[in-house]
Coordinates of C-alpha atoms and ligand atoms in Angstrom, one line a residue:
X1 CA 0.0 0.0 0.0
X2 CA 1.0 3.2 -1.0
X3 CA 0.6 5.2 2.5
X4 CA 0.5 8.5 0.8
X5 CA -2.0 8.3 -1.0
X6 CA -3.7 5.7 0.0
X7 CA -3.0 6.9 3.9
X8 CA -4.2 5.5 7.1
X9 CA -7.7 6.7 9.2
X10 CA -6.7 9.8 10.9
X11 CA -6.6 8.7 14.1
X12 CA -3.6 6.2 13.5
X13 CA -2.0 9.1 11.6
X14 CA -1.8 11.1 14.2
X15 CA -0.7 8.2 16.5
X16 CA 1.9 8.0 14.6
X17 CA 3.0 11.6 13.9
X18 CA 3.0 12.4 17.7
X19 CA 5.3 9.4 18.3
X20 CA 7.8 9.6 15.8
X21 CA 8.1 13.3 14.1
X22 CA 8.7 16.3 15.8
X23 CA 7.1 19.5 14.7
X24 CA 9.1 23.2 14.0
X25 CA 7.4 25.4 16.5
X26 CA 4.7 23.2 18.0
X27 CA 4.4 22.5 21.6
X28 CA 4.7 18.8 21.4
X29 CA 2.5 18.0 24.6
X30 CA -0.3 19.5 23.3
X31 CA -0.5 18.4 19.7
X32 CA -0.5 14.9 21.3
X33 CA -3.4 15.4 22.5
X34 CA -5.4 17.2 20.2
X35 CA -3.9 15.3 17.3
X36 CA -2.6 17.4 13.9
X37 CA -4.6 18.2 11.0
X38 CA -3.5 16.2 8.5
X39 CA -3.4 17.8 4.8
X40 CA -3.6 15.7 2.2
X41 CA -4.1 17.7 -1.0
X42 CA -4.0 20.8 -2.4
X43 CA -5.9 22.9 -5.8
X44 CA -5.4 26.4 -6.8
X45 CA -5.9 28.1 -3.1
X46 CA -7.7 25.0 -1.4
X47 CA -6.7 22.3 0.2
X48 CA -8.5 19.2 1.6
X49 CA -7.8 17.6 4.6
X50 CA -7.6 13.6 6.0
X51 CA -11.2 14.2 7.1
X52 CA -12.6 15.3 3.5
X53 CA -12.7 19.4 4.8
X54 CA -12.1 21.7 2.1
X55 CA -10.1 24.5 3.3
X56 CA -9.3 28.3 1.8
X57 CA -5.7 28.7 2.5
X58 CA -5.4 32.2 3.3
X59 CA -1.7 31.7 4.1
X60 CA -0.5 30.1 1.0
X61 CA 0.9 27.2 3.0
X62 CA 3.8 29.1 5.0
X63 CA 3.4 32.3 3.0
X64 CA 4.7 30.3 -0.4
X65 CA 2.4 28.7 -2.2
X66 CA 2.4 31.9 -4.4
X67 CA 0.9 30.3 -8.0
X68 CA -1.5 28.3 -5.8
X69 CA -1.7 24.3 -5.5
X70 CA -1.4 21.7 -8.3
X71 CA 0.4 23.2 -11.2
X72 CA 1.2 20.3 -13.3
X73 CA 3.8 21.8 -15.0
X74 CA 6.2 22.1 -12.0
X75 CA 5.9 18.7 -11.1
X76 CA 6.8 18.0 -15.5
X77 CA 10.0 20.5 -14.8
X78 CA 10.6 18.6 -11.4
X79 CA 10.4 14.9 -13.0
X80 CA 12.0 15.8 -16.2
X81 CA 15.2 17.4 -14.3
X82 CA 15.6 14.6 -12.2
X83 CA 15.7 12.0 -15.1
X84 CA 17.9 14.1 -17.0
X85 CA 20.5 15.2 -14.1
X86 CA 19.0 14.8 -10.6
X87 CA 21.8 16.3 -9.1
X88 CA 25.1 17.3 -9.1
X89 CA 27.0 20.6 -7.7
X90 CA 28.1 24.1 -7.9
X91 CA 31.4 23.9 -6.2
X92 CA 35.0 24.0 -7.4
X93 CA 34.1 25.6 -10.6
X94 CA 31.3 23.2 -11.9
X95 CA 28.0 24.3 -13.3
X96 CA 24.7 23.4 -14.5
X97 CA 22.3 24.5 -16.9
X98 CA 19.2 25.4 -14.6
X99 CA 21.8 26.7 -12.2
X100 CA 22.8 29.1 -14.9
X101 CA 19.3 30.0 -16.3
X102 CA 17.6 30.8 -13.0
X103 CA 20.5 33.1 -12.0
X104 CA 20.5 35.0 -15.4
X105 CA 16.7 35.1 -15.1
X106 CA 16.7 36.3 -11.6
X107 CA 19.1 38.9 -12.4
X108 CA 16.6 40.0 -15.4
X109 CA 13.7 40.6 -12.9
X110 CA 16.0 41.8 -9.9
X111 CA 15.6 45.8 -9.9
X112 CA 19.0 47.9 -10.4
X113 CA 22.5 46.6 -10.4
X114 CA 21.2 43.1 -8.4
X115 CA 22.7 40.9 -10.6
X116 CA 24.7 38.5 -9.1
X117 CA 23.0 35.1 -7.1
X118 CA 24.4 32.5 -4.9
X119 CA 21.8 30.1 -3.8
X120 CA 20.8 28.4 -0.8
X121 CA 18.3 25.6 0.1
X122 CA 16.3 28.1 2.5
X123 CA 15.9 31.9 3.4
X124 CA 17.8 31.0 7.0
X125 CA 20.7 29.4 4.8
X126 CA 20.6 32.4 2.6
X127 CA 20.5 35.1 5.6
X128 CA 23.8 32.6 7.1
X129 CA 25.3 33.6 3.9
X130 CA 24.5 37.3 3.5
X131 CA 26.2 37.4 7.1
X132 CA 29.1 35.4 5.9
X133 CA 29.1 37.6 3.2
X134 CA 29.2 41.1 4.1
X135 CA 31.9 40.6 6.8
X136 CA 33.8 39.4 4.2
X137 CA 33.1 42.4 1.8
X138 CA 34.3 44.7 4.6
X139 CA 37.7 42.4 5.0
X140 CA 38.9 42.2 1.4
X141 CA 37.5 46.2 1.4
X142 CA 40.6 46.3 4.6
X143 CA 37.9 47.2 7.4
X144 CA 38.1 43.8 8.8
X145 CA 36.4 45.6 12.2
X146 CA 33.0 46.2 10.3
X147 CA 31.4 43.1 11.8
X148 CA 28.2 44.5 13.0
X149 CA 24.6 43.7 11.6
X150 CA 22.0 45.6 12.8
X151 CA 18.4 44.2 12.7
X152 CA 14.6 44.9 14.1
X153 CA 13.2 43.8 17.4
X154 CA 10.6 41.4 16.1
X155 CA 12.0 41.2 12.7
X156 CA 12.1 37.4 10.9
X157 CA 15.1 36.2 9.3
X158 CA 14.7 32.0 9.8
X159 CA 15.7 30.2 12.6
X160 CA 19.3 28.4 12.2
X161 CA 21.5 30.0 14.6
X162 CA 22.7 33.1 12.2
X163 CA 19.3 34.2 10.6
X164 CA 17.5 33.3 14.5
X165 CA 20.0 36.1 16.0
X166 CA 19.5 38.5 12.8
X167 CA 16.2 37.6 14.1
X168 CA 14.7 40.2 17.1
X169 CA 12.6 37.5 18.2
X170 CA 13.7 36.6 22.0
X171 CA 12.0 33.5 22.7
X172 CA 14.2 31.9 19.6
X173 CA 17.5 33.9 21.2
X174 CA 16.2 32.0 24.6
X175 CA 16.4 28.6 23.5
X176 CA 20.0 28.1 22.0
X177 CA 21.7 31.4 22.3
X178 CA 22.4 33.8 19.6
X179 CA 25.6 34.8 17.6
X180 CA 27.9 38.2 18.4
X181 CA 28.1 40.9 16.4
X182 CA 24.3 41.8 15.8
X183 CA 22.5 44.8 17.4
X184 CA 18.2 45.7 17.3
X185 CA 16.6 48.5 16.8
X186 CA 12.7 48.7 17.7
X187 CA 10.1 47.9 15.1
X188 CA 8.3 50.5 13.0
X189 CA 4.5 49.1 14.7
X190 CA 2.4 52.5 15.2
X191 CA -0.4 50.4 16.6
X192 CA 1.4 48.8 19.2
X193 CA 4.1 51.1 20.4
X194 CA 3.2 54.6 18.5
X195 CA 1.5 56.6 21.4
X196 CA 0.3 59.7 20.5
X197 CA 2.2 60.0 17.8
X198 CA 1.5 60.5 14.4
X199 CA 2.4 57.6 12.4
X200 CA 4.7 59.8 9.9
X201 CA 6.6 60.9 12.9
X202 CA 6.2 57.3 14.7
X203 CA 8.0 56.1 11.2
X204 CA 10.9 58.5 11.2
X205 CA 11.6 58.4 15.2
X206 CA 12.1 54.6 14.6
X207 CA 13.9 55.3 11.5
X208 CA 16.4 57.3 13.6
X209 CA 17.3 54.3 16.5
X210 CA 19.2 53.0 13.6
X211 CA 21.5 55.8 13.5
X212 CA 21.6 56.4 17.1
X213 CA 22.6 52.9 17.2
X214 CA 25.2 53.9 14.6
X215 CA 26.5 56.2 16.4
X216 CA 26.3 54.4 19.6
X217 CA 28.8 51.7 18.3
X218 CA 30.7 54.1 15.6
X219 CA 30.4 53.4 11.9
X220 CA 33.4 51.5 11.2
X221 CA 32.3 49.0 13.6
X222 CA 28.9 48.8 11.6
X223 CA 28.8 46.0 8.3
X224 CA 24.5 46.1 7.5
X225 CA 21.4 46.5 8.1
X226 CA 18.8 43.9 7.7
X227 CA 15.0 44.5 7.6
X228 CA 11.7 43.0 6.1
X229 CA 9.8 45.5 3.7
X230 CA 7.1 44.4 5.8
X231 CA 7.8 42.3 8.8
X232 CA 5.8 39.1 8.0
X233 CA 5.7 36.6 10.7
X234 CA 6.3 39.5 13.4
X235 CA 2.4 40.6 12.3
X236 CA 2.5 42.0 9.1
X237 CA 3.6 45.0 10.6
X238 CA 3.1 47.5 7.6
X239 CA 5.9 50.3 8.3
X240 CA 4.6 54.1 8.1
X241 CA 5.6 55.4 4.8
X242 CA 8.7 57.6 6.3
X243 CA 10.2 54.9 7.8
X244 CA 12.1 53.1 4.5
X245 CA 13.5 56.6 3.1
X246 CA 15.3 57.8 6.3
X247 CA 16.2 54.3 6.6
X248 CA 17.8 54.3 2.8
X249 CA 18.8 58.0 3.7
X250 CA 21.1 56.7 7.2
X251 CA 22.2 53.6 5.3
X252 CA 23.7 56.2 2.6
X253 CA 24.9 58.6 4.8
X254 CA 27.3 56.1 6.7
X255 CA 28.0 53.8 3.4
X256 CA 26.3 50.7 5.2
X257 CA 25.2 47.5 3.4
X258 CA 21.2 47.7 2.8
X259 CA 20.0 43.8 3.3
X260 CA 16.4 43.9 2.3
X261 CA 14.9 39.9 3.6
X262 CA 12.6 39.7 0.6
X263 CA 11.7 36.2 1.4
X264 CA 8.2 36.7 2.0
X265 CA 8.2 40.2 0.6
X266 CA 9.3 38.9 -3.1
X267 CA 7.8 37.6 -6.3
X268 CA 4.6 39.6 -6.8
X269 CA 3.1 39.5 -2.6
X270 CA 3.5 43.3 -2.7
X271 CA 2.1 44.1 -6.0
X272 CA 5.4 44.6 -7.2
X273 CA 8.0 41.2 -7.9
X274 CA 9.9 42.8 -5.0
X275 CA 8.6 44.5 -1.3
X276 CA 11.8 46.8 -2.3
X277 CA 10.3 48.4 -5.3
X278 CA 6.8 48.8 -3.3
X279 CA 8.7 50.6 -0.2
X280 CA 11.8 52.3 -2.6
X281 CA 14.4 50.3 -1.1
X282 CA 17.8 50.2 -2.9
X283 CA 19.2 47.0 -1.5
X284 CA 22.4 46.1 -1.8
X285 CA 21.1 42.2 -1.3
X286 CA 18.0 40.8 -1.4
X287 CA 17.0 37.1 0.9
X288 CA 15.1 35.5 -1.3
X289 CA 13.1 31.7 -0.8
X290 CA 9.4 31.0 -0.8
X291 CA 7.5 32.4 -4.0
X292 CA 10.6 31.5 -5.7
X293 CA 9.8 28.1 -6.5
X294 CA 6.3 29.2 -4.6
X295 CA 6.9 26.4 -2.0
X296 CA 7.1 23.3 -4.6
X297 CA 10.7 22.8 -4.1
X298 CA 13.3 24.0 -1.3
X299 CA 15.4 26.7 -2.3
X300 CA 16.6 30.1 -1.7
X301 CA 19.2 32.8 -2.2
X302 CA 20.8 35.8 -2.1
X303 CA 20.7 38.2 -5.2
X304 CA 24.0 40.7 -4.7
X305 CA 24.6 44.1 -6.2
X306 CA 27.7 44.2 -8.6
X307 CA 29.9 46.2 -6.1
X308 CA 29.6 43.8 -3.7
X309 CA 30.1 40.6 -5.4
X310 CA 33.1 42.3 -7.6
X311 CA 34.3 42.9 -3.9
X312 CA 34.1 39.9 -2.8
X313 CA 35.3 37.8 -6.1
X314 CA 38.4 40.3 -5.9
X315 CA 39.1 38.1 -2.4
X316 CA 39.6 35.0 -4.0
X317 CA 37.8 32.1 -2.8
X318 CA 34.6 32.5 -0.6
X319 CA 34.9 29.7 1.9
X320 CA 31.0 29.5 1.6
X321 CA 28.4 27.0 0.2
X322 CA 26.1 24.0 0.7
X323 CA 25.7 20.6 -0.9
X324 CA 22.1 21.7 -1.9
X325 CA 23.3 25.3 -3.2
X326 CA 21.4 25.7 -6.8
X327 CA 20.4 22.2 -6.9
X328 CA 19.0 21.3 -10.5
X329 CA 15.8 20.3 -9.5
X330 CA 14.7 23.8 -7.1
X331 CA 16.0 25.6 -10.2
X332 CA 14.4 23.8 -12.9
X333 CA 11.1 24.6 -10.5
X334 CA 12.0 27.6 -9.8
X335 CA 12.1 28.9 -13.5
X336 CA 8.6 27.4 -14.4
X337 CA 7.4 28.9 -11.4
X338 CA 9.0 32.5 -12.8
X339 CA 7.5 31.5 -16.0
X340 CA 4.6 31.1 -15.3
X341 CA 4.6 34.5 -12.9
X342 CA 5.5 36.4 -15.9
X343 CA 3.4 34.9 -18.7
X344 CA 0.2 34.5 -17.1
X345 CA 0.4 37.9 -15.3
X346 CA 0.5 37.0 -11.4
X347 CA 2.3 40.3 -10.1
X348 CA -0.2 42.1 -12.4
X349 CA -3.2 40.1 -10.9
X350 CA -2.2 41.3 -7.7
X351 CA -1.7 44.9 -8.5
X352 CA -4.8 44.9 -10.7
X353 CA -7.4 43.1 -9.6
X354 CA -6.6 41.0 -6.2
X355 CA -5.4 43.9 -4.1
X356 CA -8.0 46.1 -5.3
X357 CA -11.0 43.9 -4.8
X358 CA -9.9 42.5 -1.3
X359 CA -8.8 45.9 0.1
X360 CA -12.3 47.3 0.2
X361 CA -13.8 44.5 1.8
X362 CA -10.7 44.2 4.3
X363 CA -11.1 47.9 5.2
X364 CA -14.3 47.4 5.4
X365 CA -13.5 44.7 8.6
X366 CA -13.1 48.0 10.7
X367 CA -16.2 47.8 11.2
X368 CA -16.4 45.0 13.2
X369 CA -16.5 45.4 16.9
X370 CA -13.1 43.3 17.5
X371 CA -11.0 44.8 14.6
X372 CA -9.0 47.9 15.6
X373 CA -6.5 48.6 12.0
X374 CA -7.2 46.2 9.0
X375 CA -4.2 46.5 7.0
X376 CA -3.0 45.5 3.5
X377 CA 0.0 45.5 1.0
X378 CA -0.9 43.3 -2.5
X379 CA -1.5 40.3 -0.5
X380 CA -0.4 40.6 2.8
X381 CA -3.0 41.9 5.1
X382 CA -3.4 41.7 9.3
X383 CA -5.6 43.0 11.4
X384 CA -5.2 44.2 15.1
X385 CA -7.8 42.4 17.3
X386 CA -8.7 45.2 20.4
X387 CA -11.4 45.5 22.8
X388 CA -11.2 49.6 22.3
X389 CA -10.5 51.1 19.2
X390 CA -10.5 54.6 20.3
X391 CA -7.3 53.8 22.4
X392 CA -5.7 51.3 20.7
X393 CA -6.2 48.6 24.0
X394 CA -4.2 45.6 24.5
X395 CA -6.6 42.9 25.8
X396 CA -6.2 42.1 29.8
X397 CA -5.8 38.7 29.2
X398 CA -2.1 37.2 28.2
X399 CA -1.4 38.3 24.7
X400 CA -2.6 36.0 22.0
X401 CA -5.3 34.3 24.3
X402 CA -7.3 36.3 21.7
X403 CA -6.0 35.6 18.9
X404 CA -5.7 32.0 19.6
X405 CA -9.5 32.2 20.1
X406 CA -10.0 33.9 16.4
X407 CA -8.1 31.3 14.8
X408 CA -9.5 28.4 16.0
X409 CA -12.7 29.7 15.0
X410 CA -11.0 30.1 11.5
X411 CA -10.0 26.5 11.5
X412 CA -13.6 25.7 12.5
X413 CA -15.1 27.9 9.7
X414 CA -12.2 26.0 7.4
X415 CA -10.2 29.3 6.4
X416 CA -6.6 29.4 7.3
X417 CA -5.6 32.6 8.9
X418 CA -3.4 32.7 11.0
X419 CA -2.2 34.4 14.5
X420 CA 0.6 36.7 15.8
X421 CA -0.2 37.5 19.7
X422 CA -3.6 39.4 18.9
X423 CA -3.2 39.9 15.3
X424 CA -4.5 38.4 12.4
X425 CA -3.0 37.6 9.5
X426 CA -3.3 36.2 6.0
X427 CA -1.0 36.0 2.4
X428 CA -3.4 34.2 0.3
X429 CA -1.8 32.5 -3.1
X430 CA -1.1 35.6 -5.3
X431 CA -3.8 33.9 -7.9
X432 CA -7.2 33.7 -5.9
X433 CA -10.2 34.9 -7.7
X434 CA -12.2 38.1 -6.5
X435 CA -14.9 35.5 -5.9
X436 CA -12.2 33.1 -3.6
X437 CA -11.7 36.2 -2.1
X438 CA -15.4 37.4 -1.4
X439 CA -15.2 33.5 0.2
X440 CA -12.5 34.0 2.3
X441 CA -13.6 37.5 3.8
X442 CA -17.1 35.7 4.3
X443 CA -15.3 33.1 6.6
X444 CA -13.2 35.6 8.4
X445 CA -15.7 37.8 9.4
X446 CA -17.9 34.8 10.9
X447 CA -15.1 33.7 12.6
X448 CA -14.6 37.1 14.2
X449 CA -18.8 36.9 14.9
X450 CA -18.2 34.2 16.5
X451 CA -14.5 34.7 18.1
X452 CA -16.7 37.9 19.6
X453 CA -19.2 36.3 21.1
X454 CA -17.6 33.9 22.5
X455 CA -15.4 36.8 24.6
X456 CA -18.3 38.2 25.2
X457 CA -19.9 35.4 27.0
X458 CA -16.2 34.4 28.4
X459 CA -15.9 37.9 30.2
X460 CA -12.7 38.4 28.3
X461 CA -13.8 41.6 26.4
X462 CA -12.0 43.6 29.2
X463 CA -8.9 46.4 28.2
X464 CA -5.4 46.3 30.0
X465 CA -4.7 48.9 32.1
X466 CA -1.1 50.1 31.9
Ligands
LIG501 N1 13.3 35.6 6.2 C1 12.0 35.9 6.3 C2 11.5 37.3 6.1 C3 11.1 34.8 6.6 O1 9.8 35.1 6.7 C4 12.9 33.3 6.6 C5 13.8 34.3 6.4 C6 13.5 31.9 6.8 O2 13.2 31.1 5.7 P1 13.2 29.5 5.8 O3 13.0 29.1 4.4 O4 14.5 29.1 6.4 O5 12.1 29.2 6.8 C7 11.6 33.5 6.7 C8 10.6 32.4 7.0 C9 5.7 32.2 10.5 C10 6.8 31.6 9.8 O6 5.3 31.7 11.6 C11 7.5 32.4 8.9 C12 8.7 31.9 8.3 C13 9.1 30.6 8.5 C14 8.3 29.8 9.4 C15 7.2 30.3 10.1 O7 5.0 33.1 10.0 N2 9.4 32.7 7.4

């Protein structure tokens, strides 16, 4: 028997997946119990579960899924690689042919001078390199002391032990440690930490701890600094609009590297292929993973300016790279993923027609009693859960207790949104339908009905007082 497809009753799944494989980010205990959700398919922006569900995916698996679920023609590239040359590597000057073609295509679609692409298997791999990598650009440029990155307090950049410390997310940093020579600067979140101020000024006070920081630890001590366009697993925290130009303005000013983590940011989730060109970010590398191959194979990378690699190639060998670094298959994925971005449109669909249908009816969530902000970029939308709107309240209860509530009504009302403490979030597949989306508003607002009763009735509609 083919236990894939033809799998086991769910129960016995589960039995099994709670005794033998152990989940990223899950608290083991309690998925014992409760047992996982097993997915078994997936088409377009729905998948089915073990128990016959039909689900909207309003997160696009782990913010990747860009194209959607099922595209045939990836799994012919895939096959038709690996019978031809399943694998074989990039080191000590060996090539391949879809190594080659998705780096000169990448470069084609990469704004500016970002021409230049050393792959990864993963956006954590690719942030390991990028720190690898400008450290070493400052040592061949002879300022061997420019070690430091600096990064955002609740910023994402993956979870091995270099992109969990680029990372400003303490309870990674608590289990394991983190790496020296990176610095955080607060997050650009108005809602949550912007008092009275105005969002514009908000935007450019945060803006300005970077060069405090700067300053703090002197600018030849300083090698980058590394931010999401929009922070994505830290809430889809959309930054106030002066934030990104005083940021590009101090990075300038004291001839920093500009890392722009464009992992979940890139290939058409903005409205644009890259967050950069949405926010007017001149990077000097981009993290790239996810929508590259939108999720169907593992792969990601680092697309480098021509300064930089030209620095760096001037240094003779890079003592850098992974087994998996442009492996055939990912590439050959990758490219009829790109191709089929570009020829049927995706980024356009986005800008067009997506963004535009669901950001009315998103706003229009601000209605609702729970929903403080309802915020979008292309297709990456969150909104801030509050029991006072006028004031912007935390709830009393221990943050996420609420949004924990919300989504498990969402699981119940078989739409996958997710939660970040007491925000909502969603990055649908870049190619849902106005009317997938009409589905999947339909389904979050009953879920927040319902999430809002249930407070109601629990007592738990009470504000923090600070
Ligand atoms: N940078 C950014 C901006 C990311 O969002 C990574 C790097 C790391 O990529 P890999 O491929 O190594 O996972 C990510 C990944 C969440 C969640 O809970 C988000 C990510 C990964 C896992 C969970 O939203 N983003």
């Amino acid at each position: 028997m083919n236990m894939i497809t033809n799998h086991l009753p769910t129960a016995e799944l589960q039995k099994l997946d709670a005794a033998h494989h152990m989940h990223p980010f899950t608290d083991a205990n309690g998925l014992a119990e409760k047992g996982a959700r097993v997915i078994t398919r997936g088409e377009g922006v729905w998948l089915t579960d073990s128990e016959g569900h039909r689900i909207i995916d309003g997160m696009a698996g782990l913010w990747c899924v860009n194209i959607g679920y099922g595209r045939k023609e990836l799994a012919q590239a895939a096959a038709k690689q690996m019978e031809e040359l399943a694998y074989y590597n990039t080191f000590f000057q060996t090539t391949h042919v879809p190594a080659i073609a998705l780096a000169a295509k990448l470069a084609e679609i990469a704004p500016g001078d970002l021409n230049h692409v050393f792959f990864a298997g993963s956006g954590s791999e690719a942030n390991d390199t990028n720190i690898r990598l400008v450290r070493r650009y400052w040592q061949v440029k002879g300022q061997p002391e420019r070690r430091v990155i600096i990064a955002r307090w609740n910023g994402y950049h993956g979870s091995t032990m270099g992109g969990g410390s680029l990372g400003g997310m303490k309870p990674i940093h608590s289990h394991g440690g983190r790496i020296d020579g990176i610095e955080h600067i607060g997050q650009p979140y108005w809602w949550a930490e912007g008092g009275d101020m105005t969002e514009d000024e908000f935007g450019l006070m945060r803006a300005r701890e970077l060069e405090a920081k700067i300053e703090e630890l002197g600018a030849d001590k300083v090698a980058a600094f590394i931010g999401e366009p929009i922070q994505g697993a830290g809430g889809v925290i959309v930054p106030p609009r002066t934030y990104w130009p005083e940021i590009q303005r101090i990075c300038d000013k004291y001839g920093i590297l500009l890392i722009s983590d464009e992992v979940i940011t890139g290939f058409g989730r903005t409205g644009n292929w890259f967050g950069s060109q949405t926010f007017g970010i001149r990077p000097h590398i981009m993290t790239i993973a996810k929508g590259l191959s939108s999720g169907y194979a593992p792969i990601g990378g680092s697309i480098i300016c021509d300064e930089v690699a030209a620095v760096v190639a001037e240094g003779g060998e890079f003592f850098h790279g992974y087994t998996y670094s442009g492996h055939p298959v990912s590439c050959a994925v990758a490219l009829e993923n790109l191709r089929i971005i570009q020829e049927e449109g995706v980024v356009e669909h986005v800008r067009d027609v997506a963004n535009p249908h669901l950001a009315k009816l998103w706003k229009g969530l601000e209605d609702h009693p729970l929903v403080g902000e309802a915020k979008l970029v292309g297709l990456m939308g969150s909104i801030a859960l509050t029991p006072d709107k006028a004031t912007r309240a935390r709830f009393a209860s221990e943050e996420g207790t609420v949004g924990f509530r919300c989504r498990e009504r969402c699981f119940a009302n078989d739409l996958i949104m997710r939660h970040v403490g007491d925000r909502m979030i969603i990055a649908p597949p870049l190619v849902i339908t106005p009317e997938e989306i009409d589905t999947l508003v339909a389904r979050a607002r009953k879920s927040l009905d319902e999430c809002h009763a249930g407070l109601k009735a629990d007592g738990l509609l009470v504000a923090k007082k600070d």
